[in-house]
Coordinates of C-alpha atoms in Angstrom, one line a residue:
X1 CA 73.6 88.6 116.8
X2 CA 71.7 87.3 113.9
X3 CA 74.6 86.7 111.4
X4 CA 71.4 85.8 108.5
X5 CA 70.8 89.3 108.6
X6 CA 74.4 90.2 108.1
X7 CA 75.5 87.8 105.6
X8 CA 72.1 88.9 103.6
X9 CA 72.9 92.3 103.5
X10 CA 76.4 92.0 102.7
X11 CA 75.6 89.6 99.5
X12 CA 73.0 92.1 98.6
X13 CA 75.4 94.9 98.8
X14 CA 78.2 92.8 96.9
X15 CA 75.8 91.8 94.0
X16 CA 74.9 95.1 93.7
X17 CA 78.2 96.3 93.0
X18 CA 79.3 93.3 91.0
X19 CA 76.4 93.4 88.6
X20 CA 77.0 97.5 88.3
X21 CA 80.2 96.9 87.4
X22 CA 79.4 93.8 85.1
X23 CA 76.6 95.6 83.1
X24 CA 77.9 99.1 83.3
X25 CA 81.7 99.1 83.0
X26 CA 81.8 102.2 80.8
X27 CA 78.9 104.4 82.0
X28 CA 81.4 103.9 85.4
X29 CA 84.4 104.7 84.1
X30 CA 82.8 107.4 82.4
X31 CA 81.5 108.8 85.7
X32 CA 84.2 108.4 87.1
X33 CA 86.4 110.3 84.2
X34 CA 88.6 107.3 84.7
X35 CA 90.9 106.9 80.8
X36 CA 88.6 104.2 79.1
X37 CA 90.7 101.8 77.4
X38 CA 90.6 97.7 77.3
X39 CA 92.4 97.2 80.0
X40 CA 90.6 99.2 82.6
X41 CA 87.2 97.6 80.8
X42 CA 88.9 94.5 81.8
X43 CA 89.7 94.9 85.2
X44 CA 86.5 96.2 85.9
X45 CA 85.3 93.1 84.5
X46 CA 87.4 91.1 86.9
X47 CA 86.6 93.2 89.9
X48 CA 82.9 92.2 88.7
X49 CA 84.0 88.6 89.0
X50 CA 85.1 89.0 92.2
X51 CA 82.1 91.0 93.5
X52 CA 79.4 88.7 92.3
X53 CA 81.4 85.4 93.4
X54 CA 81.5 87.0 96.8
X55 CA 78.4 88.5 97.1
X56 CA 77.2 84.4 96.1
X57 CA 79.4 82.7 98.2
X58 CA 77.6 84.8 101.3
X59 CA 73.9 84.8 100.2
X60 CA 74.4 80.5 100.2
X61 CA 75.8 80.7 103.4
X62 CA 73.6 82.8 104.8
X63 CA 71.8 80.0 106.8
X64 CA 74.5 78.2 108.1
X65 CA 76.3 78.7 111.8
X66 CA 79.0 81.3 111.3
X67 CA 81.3 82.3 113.9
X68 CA 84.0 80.9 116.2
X69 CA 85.0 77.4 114.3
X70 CA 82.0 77.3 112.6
X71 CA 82.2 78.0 108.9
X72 CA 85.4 80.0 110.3
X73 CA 86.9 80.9 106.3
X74 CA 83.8 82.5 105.3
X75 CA 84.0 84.8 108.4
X76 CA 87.8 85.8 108.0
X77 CA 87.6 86.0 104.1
X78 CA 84.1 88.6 104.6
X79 CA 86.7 90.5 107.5
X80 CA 90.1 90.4 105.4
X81 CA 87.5 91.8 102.4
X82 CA 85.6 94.5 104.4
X83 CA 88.8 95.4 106.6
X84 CA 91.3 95.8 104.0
X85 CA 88.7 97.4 102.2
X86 CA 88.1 100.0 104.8
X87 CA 91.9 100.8 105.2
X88 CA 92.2 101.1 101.6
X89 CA 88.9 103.9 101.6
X90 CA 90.0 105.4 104.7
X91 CA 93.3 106.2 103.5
X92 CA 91.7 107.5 99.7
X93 CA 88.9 109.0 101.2
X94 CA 91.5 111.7 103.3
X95 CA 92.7 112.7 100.3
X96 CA 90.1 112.8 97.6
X97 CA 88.6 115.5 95.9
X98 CA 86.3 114.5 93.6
X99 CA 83.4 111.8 94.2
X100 CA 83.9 112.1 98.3
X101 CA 80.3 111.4 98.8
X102 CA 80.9 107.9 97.1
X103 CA 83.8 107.5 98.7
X104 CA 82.8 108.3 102.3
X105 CA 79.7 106.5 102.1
X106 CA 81.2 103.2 100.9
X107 CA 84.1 103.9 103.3
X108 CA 80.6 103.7 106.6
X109 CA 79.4 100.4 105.0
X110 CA 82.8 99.0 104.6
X111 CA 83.7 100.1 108.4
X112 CA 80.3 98.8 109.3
X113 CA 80.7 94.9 108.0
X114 CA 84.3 95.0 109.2
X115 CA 83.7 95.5 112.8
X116 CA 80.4 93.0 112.4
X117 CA 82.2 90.5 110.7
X118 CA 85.2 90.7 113.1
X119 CA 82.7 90.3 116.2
X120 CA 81.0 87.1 114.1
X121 CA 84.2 85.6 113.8
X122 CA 85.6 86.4 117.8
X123 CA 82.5 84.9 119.3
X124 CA 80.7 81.1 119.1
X125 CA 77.6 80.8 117.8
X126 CA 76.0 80.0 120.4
X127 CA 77.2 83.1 122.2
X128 CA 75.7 85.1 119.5
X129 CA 71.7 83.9 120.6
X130 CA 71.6 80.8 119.0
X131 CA 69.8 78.1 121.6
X132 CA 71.8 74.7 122.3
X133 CA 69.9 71.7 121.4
X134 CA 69.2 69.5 124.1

């Protein structure tokens, strides 16, 4: 497995949110019809943080070995992020009403990076098609 190509797409996708989030807190919470007051500006601010740190933190490392004990927090913090993550939509998504589409669709992506990021950080690198230098 190619784990460029993974940590590419998942700093693309985690950007993407964080810099939605940053630029357009309010046309969000508007879509949303989430209360808009200070405080949920200011999470969504935070979450923004969070997003575009992450989303960073991948796109550098996207050339580096990843997998097994190689670079082995960056694989576990990507699978405690996209796991969790996937719980947490799974469970909302049974039960939501409104927005499902958004909800089911980010719940696919989030399934999709935890099971890849869970088989980056079970096997070695050089399990994973890298060639051994002689």
């Amino acid at each position: 497995m190619n784990t460029k190509i993974v940590m590419t797409s998942s700093a693309i996708l985690l950007a993407g949110i964080g810099i939605l989030l940053s630029f357009l807190p309010n046309e969000v919470i508007e879509y949303l019809n989430i209360e808009s007051n200070i405080i949920t500006i200011l999470f969504l601010n935070l979450l923004s943080a969070l997003y575009l740190g992450f989303g960073l933190l991948n796109w550098m490392a996207k050339g580096t070995l990843i997998g097994g004990i190689y670079n082995k927090p960056i694989a576990i913090g990507n699978l405690m992020h996209f796991g969790v993550g996937a719980i947490a939509l799974v469970k909302v998504g049974l039960n939501i009403q409104t927005h499902s589409v958004i909800v089911i669709s980010l719940t696919v992506v989030y399934l999709i990076f935890a099971v890849l990021f869970f088989y980056i950080f079970r096997k070695n690198p050089t399990k994973m098609g890298k060639k051994k230098q002689p």
